[in-house]
Every structure is written in C-alpha cells, then in structure tokens.
Short mmCIF file of C-alpha atoms and ligand atoms in Angstrom, two decimals:
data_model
loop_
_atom_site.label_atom_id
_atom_site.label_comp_id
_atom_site.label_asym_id
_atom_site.label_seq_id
_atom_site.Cartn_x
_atom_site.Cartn_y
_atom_site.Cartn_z
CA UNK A 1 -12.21 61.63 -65.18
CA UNK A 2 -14.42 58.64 -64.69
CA UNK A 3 -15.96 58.36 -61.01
CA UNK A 4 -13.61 56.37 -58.88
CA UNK A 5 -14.59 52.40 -57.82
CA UNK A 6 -15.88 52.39 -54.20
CA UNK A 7 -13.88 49.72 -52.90
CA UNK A 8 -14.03 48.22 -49.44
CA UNK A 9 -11.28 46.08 -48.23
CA UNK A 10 -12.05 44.19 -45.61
CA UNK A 11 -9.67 42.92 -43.12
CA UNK A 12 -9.07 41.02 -39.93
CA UNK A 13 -11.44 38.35 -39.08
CA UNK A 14 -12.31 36.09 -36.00
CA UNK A 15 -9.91 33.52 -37.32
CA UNK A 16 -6.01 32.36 -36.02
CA UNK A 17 -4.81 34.22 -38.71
CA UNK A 18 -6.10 37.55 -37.94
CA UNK A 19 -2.64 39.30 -37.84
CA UNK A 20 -1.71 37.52 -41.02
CA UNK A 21 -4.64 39.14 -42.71
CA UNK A 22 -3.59 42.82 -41.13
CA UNK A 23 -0.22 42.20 -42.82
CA UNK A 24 -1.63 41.15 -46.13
CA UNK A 25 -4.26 43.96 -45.96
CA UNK A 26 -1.86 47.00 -45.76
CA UNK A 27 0.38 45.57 -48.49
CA UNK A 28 -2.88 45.57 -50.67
CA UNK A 29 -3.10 48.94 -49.95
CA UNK A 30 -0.07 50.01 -50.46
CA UNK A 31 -0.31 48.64 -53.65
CA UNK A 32 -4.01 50.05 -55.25
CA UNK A 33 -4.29 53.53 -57.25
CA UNK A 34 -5.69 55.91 -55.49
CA UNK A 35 -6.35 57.72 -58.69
CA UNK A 36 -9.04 54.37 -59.68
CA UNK A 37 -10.23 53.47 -56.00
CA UNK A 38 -11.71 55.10 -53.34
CA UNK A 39 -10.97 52.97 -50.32
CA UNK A 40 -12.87 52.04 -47.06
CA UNK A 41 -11.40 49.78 -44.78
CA UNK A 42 -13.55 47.90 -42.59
CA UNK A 43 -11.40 45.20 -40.19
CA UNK A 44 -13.65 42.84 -38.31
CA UNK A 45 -12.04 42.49 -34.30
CA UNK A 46 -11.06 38.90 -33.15
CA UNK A 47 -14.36 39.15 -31.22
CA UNK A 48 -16.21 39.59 -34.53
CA UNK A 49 -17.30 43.36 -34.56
CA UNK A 50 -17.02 45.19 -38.03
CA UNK A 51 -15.54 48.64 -37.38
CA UNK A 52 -14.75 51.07 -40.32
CA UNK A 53 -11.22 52.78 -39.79
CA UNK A 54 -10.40 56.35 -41.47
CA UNK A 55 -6.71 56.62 -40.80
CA UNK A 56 -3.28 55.57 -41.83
CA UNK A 57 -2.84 52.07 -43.50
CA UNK A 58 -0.04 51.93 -41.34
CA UNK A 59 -1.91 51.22 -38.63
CA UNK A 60 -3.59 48.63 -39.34
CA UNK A 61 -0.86 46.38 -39.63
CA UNK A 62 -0.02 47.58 -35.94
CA UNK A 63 -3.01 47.14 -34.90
CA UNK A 64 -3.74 50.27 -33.90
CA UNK A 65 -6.59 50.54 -36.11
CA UNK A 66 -8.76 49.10 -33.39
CA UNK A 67 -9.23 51.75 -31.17
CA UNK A 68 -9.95 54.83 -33.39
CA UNK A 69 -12.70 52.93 -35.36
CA UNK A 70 -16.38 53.12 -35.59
CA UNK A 71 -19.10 50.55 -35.59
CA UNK A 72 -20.51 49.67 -38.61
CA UNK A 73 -23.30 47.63 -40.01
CA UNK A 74 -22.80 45.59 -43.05
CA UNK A 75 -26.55 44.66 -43.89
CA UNK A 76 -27.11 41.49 -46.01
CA UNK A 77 -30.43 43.76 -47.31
CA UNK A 78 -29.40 44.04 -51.00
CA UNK A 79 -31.51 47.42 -50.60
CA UNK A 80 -28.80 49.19 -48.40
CA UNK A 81 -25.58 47.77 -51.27
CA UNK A 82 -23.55 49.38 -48.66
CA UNK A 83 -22.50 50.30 -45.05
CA UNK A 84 -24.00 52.37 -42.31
CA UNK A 85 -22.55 53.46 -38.86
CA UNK A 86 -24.50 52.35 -36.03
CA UNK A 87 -24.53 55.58 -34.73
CA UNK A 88 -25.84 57.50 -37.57
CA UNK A 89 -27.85 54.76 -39.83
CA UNK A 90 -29.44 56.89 -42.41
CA UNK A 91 -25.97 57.66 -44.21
CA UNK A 92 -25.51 54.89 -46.32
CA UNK A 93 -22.17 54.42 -47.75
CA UNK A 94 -22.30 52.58 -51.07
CA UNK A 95 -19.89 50.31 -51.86
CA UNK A 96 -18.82 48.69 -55.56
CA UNK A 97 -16.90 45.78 -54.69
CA UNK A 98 -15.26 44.30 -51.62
CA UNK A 99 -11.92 42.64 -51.48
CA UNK A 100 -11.86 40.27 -47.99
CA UNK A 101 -7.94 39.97 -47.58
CA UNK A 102 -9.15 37.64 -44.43
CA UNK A 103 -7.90 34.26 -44.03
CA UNK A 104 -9.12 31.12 -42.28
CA UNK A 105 -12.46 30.05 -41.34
CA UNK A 106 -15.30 32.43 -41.13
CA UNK A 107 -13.52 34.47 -43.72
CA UNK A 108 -11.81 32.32 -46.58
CA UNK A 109 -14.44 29.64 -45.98
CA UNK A 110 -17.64 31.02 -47.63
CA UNK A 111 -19.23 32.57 -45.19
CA UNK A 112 -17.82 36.48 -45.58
CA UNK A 113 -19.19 35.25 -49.73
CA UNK A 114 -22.37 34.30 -48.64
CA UNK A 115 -22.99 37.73 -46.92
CA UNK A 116 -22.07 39.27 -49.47
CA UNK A 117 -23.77 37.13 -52.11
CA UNK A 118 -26.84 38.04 -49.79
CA UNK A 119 -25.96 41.97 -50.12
CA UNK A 120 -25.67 41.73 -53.92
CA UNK A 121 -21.96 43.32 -53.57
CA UNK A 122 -19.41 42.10 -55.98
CA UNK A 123 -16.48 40.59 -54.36
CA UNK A 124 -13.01 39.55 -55.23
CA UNK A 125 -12.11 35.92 -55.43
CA UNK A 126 -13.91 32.50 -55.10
CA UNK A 127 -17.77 32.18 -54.94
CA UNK A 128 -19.04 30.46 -51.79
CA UNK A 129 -18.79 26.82 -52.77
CA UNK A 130 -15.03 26.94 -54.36
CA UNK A 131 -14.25 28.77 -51.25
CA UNK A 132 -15.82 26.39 -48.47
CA UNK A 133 -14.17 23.27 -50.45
CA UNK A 134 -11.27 24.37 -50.59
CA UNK A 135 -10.90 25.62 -47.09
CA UNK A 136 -12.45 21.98 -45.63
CA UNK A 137 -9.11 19.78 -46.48
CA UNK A 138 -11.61 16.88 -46.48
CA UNK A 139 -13.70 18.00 -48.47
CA UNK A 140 -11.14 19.10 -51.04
CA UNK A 141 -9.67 16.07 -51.11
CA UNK A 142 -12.52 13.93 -52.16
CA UNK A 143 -13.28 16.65 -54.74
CA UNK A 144 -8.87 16.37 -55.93
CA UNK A 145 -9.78 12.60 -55.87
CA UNK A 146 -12.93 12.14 -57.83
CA UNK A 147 -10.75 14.54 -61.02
CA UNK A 148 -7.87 11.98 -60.29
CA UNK A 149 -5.48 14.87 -58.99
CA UNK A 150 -2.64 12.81 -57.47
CA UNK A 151 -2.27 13.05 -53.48
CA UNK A 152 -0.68 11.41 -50.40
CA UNK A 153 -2.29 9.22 -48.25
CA UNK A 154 -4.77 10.53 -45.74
CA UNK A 155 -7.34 9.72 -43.41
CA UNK A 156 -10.10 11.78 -42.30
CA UNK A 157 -10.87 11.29 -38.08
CA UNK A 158 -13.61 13.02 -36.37
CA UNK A 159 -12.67 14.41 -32.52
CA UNK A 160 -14.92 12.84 -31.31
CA UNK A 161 -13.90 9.42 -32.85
CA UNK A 162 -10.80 9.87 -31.14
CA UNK A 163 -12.04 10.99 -28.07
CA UNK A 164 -14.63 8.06 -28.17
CA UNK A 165 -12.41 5.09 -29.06
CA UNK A 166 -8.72 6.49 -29.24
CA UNK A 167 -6.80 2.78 -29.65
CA UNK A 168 -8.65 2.53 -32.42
CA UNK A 169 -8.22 5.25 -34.43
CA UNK A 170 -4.35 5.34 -33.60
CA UNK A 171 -3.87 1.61 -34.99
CA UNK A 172 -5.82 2.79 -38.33
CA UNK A 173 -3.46 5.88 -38.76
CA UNK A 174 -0.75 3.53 -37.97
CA UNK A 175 -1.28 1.43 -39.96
CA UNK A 176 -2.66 2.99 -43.12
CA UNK A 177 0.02 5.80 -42.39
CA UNK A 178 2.48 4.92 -40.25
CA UNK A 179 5.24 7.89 -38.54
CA UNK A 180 6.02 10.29 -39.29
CA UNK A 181 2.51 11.74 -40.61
CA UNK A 182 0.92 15.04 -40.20
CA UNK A 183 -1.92 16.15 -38.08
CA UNK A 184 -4.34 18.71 -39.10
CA UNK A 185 -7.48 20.70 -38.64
CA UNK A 186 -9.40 19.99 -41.65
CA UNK A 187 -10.66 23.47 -41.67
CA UNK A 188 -7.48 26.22 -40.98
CA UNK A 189 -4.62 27.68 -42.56
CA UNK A 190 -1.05 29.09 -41.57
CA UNK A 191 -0.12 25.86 -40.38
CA UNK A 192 -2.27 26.52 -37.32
CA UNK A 193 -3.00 23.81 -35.24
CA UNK A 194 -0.59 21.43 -37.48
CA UNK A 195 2.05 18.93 -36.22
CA UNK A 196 4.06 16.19 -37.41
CA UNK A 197 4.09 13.40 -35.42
CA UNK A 198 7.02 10.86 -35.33
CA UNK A 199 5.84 8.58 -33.02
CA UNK A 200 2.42 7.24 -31.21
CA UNK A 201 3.12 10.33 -27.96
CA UNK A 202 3.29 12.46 -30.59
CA UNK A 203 0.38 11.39 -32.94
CA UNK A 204 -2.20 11.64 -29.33
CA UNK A 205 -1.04 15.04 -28.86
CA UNK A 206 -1.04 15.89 -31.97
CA UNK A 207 -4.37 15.05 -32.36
CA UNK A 208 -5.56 16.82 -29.24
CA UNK A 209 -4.00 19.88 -30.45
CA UNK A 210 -5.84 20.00 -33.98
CA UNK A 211 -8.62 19.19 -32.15
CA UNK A 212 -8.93 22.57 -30.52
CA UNK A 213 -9.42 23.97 -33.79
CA UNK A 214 -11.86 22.00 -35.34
CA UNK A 215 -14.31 19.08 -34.94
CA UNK A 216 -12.79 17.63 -37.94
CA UNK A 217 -8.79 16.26 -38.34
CA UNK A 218 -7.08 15.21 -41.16
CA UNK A 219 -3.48 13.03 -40.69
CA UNK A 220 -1.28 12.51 -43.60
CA UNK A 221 1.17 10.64 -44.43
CA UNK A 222 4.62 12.55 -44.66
CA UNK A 223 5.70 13.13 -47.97
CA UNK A 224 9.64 14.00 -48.67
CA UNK A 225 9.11 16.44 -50.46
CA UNK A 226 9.74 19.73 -52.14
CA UNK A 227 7.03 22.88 -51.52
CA UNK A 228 5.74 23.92 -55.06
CA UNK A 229 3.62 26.82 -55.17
CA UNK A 230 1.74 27.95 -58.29
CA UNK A 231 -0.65 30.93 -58.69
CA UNK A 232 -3.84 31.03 -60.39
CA UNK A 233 -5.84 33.81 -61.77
CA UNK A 234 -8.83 34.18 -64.18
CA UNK A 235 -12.52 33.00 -63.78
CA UNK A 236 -13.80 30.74 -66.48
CA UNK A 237 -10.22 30.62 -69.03
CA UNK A 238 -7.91 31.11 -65.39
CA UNK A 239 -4.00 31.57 -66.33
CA UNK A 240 -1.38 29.89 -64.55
CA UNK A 241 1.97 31.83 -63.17
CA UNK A 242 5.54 30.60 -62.69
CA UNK A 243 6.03 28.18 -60.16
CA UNK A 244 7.60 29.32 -56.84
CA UNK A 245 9.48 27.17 -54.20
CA UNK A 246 9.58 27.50 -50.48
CA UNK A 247 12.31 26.62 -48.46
CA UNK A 248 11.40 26.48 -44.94
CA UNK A 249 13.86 27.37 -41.77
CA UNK A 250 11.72 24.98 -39.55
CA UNK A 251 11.15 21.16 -39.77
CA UNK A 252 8.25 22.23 -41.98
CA UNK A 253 6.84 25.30 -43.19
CA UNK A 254 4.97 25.86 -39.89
CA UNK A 255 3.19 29.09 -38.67
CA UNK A 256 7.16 30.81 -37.44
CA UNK A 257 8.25 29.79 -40.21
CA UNK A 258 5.83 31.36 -42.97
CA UNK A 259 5.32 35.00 -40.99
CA UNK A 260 8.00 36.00 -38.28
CA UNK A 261 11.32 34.36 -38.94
CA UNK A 262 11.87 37.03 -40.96
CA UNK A 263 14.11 36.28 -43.63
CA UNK A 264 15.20 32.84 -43.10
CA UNK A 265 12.51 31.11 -44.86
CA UNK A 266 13.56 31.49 -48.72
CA UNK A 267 11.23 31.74 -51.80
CA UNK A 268 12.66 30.36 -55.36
CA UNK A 269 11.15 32.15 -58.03
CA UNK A 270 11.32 30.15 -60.63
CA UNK A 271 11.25 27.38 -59.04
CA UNK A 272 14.70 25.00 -60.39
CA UNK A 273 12.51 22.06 -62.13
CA UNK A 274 13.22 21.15 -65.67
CA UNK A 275 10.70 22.43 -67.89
CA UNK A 276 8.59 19.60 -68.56
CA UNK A 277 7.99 19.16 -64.97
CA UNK A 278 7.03 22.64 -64.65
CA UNK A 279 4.12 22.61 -67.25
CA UNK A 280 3.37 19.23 -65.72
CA UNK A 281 2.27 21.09 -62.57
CA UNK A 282 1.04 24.16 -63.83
CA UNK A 283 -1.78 21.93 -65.78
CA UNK A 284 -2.64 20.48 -62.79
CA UNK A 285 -2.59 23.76 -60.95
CA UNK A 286 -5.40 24.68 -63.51
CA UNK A 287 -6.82 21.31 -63.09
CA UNK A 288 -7.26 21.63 -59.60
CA UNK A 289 -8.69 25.44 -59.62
CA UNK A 290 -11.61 24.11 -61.98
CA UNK A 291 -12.01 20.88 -59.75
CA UNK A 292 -13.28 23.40 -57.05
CA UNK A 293 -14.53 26.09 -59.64
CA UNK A 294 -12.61 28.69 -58.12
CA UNK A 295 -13.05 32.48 -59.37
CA UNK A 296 -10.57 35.45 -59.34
CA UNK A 297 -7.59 33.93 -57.36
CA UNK A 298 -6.10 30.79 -56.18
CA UNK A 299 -2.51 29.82 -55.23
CA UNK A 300 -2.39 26.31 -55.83
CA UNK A 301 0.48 24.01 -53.37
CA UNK A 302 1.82 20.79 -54.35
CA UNK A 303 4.45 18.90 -52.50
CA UNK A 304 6.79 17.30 -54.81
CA UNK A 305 8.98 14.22 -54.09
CA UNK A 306 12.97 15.37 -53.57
CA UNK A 307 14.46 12.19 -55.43
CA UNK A 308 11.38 11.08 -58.13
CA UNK A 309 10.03 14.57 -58.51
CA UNK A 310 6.58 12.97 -58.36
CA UNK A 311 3.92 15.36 -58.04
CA UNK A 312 0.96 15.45 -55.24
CA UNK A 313 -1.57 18.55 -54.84
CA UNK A 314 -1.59 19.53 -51.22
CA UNK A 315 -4.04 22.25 -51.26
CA UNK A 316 -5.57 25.25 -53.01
CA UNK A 317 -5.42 29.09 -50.86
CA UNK A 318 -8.16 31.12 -52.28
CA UNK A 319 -7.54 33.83 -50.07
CA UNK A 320 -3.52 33.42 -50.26
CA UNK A 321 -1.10 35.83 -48.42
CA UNK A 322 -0.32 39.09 -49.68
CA UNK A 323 2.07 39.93 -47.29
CA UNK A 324 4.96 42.20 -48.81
CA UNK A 325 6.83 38.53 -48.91
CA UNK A 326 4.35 36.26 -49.63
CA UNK A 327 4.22 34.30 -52.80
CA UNK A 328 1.05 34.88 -54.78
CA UNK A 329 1.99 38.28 -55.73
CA UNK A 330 5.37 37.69 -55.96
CA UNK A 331 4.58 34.92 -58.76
CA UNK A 332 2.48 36.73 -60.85
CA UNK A 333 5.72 39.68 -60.97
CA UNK A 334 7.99 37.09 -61.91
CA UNK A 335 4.96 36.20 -64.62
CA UNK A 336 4.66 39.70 -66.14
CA UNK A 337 1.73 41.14 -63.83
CA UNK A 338 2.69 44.01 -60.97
CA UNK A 339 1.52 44.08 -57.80
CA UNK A 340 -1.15 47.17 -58.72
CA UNK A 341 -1.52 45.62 -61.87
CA UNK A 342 -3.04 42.39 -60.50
CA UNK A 343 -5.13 44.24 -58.16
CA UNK A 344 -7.07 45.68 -60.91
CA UNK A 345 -6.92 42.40 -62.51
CA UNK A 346 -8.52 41.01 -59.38
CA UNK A 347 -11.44 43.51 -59.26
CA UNK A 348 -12.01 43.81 -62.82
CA UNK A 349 -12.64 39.76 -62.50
CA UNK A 350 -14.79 40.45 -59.45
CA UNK A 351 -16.92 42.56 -61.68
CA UNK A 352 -17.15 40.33 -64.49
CA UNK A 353 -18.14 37.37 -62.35
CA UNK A 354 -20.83 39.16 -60.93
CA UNK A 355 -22.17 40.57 -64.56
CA UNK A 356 -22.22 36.51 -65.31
CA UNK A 357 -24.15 35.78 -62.58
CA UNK A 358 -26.40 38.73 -62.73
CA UNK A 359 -27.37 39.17 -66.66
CA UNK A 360 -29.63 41.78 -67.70
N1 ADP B 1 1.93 15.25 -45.89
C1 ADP B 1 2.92 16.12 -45.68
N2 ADP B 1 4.22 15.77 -45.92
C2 ADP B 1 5.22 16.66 -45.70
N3 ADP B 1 5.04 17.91 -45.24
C3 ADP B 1 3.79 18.31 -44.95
C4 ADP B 1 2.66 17.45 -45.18
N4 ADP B 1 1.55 18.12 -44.85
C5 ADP B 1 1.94 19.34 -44.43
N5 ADP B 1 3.28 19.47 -44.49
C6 ADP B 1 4.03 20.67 -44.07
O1 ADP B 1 3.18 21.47 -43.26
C7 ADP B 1 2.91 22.73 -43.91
C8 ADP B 1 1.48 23.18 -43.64
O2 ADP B 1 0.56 22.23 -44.13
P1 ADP B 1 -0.70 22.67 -45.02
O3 ADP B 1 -1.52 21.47 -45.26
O4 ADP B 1 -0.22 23.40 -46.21
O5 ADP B 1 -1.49 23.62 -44.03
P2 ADP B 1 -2.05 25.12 -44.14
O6 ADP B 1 -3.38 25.00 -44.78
O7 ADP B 1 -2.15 25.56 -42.73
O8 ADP B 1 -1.06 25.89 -44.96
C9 ADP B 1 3.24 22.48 -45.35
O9 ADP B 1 3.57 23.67 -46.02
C10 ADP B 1 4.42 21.52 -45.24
O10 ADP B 1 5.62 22.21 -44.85
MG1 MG B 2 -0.32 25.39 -46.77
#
C-alpha cells in the first residue's frame, strides 16, 4: 500500500463568501478517498485566524468547527513544509499539497498562492498571477481585451472618483452605458456587493454599495442575456467540459439566488445551444483560461445574447463553487469525470505543476 497524500484542505477565509466556502469545503470532502488522502482541515475564521479542526466534516459546514479547533501556524519558511500548533511548535505536521476551497479576495486572489508559493507546498489550482487577474474584473478585462475575447461594455470608476466628482462620473456611465447597467466591486464574487441599476437613484446607490467592498468599481452595461457556464481543467493542454446554463429565480443570479433559494434556481446541463455554438464557446472558454494562464481549474462564464446568441466572456472563477449543487463539478459528471475522480485529477495537476516549476 503506497503511503497516503497528506492533504490539507483549507477552508473559510476572511472574505463575504466565507459560508460559501464551508459549503463547498465539506462537499470536497465528502467526495476524496480516504484510502489515497490523509486529510487535515485547517478553516481560517472571518477574523483571519488559521485553526486546524479534528472532527466531523459535518461540522464544518455548520459552523461548528470553530469552537473545537486549535491554533495553528502555517509558516511561509519552506524549512517547516508544514503546520505546527501554537501550543506545541516542535511537532511539525507535513503536508503534500493543499487544496484552498476559499473564495473571494484574500483567498481566490493570490494571496493564500503566494504563501504557499513562499512555503514551497504544492497547491491545487491557479498560480498567483492567473489567480489575482482573474479575481480583479478590471484587470481581467484588459487582459480578455488585449486576446480579442468579446465583452460588453464597461467602465472602470475608482471610489474615490465618485466620491470626488460624482456628476461626473454618473454622466460618463450614462452615457457610455446608459440604464439599466450593473455595478460591481472589481475585486469579489457571489454577486456580493452587485446591483443593477435602472435608473440615476439607483446607479448612486449602487455605487455606494460596491464601494464598501472595494476601492475599485466596475459598471456594465446590461446584457440580455443567457448565463453560460463552461468548466476548465488541465494546466498547459487544459480540456474543456459541457456547457451548463443557469437559470436564475431572481432578477439576476444574485447572492439568494446562487446559495439559499434552494431549489428554485435551475442548472441546464447541457446547456440547449445548437452544436456549433457550443464549440464556439468552449474554444473561447480555453481561450480565455490561457489569456490569464490559469492552472488546475477554472469555470469559465459567458453571458450570451437571448435573440442573436452572440457570445461575451463575463468572467473566469478559479476557485469555483463546489457546493453539492454547484456547477463546476456537476459539468465535468455530465463530461465523463466523477466528483472523486476530478479531485484526484485536481491534485495530481497540483503536483505536476509544481514538478514544472521545480525541475531537478
Ligand atoms: N452586464 C451584465 N448583464 C446582465 N447581467 C449581468 C451583467 N453583469 C452581471 N450580471 C448578473 O449578475 C450576476 C453576477 O455578476 P458577476 O459579474 O458574475 O459577479 P460574481 O463575480 O460575483 O459572480 C451574473 O451572474 C448575472 O446574473
Ligand atoms: Mg459570476
């Protein structure tokens, strides 16, 4: 029997979407072989404290986890390749690879890589760079348009623009954009902080209210559209899955929407397109996951028009939900690859990324 992989999977986060990431996190679980992996789980609190929890993955969705867990330090010292407990430091526990099932900044933004770039601990999914881009809508949209990836129209505002001369940024939205249009964050995720704004009240508050999540907005201009959802995997030769469609219950596939009303958003897997239309966005699904170079995973969103079918990216996940309902592992099923399946898949690519970067 070979020796098992020492996997930790690490869960939770500072960011908006730290219950998302305790959902996605015990469906992981649920879902590795326990015969392959030996599994810590290490969930960082809302306040930012890493704590290593020993019991039942069923708590941690409940968040019960919290309370019966010890500190930990996670040292970016490549000596240590592991953990330690702050109260008895001179157990190390080693660690092979970690899979961060955290979404949102300060976890699917680079900075959880970096660490662990630092550490010299192979880790599942995008490098730092792919996964900073693609988390900073800006920035991924300048990167989508210098590879000519189609898009809407967007501006980029900075608070304090707004804040500084607000007439004048609302007459350049309205006029490049006009209503209704969407206001964002440029860096979040889960629809946090998003609204659609039909009219100029709307668009000021709107713009106050991604401001409380970031120093950075992007507005868009509304697209009628259908939600297209395609799932990438691979590092240098990625593969590209069936496409999936999301029906949302709500005006738009807002925060409610995607997590709690249960049931009432659908998925389409496959999504109905004619064929040729499929491919068509499946390219540029790949197209777009080698814009950013993105590693491991990616779940690549496009919002296509309901009557021309044109296609626009929207953005690339590279961290996506793994919720028991959400759509990246629910793609690659409908593609061929189980749940456990792409799990291995995942690490295996972890592995072979860091072998890359690391030659002998
Ligand atoms: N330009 C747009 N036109 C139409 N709907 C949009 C537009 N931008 C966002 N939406 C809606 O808002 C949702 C969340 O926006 P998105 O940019 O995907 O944010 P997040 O990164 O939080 O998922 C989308 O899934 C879609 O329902
Ligand atoms: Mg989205």
């Amino acid at each position: 029997m070979p020796e098992k992989l020492k996997v930790v999977v690490l869960f939770g986060g500072q960011s908006g979407e730290h219950e998302v990431s305790l959902m996605s996190c015990t469906s992981v679980v649920k879902n590795m072989d326990p015969d392959k992996y030996d599994i810590y789980f290490i969930g960082i609190t809302k306040s930012g404290k890493w704590l290593l929890f020993e019991g039942d993955v069923e708590d941690i969705q409940n968040g019960v986890w919290e309370a019966s867990s010890k500190p930990i330090v996670f040292p970016a010292d490549p000596s240590f390749k592991g953990f330690f407990l702050v109260d008895n430091p001179s157990q190390v526990y080693k660690v092979d690879v970690v899979f961060p099932i955290m979404h949102g900044p300060h976890a699917e933004d680079g900075t959880i890589q970096g660490l662990l770039e630092l550490a010299n601990i192979p880790y599942v999914g995008c490098d730092v760079v792919a996964s900073s881009v693609a988390m900073d809508k800006a920035m991924a949209k300048a990167v989508f348009d210098s590879f000519g990836l189609p898009q809407g129209k967007y501006l980029v505002v900075l608070r304090r623009e707004f804040e500084q001369r607000p007439q004048h940024i609302i007459d350049a939205i309205e006029s490049a954009l006009g209503y209704p249009c969407f206001v964002k964050p440029s860096n979040m995720g889960s629809s946090v902080g998003i609204t659609k704004a039909h009219n100029r009240q709307e668009l000021i508050e709107g713009l106050k209210e991604a401001g409380r999540y970031d120093r950075k907005l992007v507005v868009e201009a509304f697209i009628d559209c259908r939600e297209i959802e395609c799932a990438v995997l691979g590092n240098n030769d990625p593969q590209a899955s069936v496409l999936g469609e999301i029906i949302p219950c709500n005006e738009f596939y807002d925060y409610n929407a995607k997590y709690f009303d249960d049931g009432k958003s659908r998925l389409i897997i496959p999504a109905d397109l004619p064929e040729e239309k499929a491919n068509e966005i499946r390219q540029l699904a790949i197209k777009a996951y080698k814009a950013l170079d993105c590693s491991g995973m990616a779940r690549v969103d496009f919002f296509v028009e309901k009557d021309t079918l044109e296609v626009y990216i929207n953005e690339v996940n590279t961290i996506p939900g793994f919720t028991k309902i959400s759509m990246y592992p629910k793609l690659w099923e409908a593609t061929g690859v189980p749940y456990s399946k792409l799990i291995d898949r995942l690490i295996e690519l972890a592995l072979d990324r860091f072998k890359e970067k690391h030659p002998e």
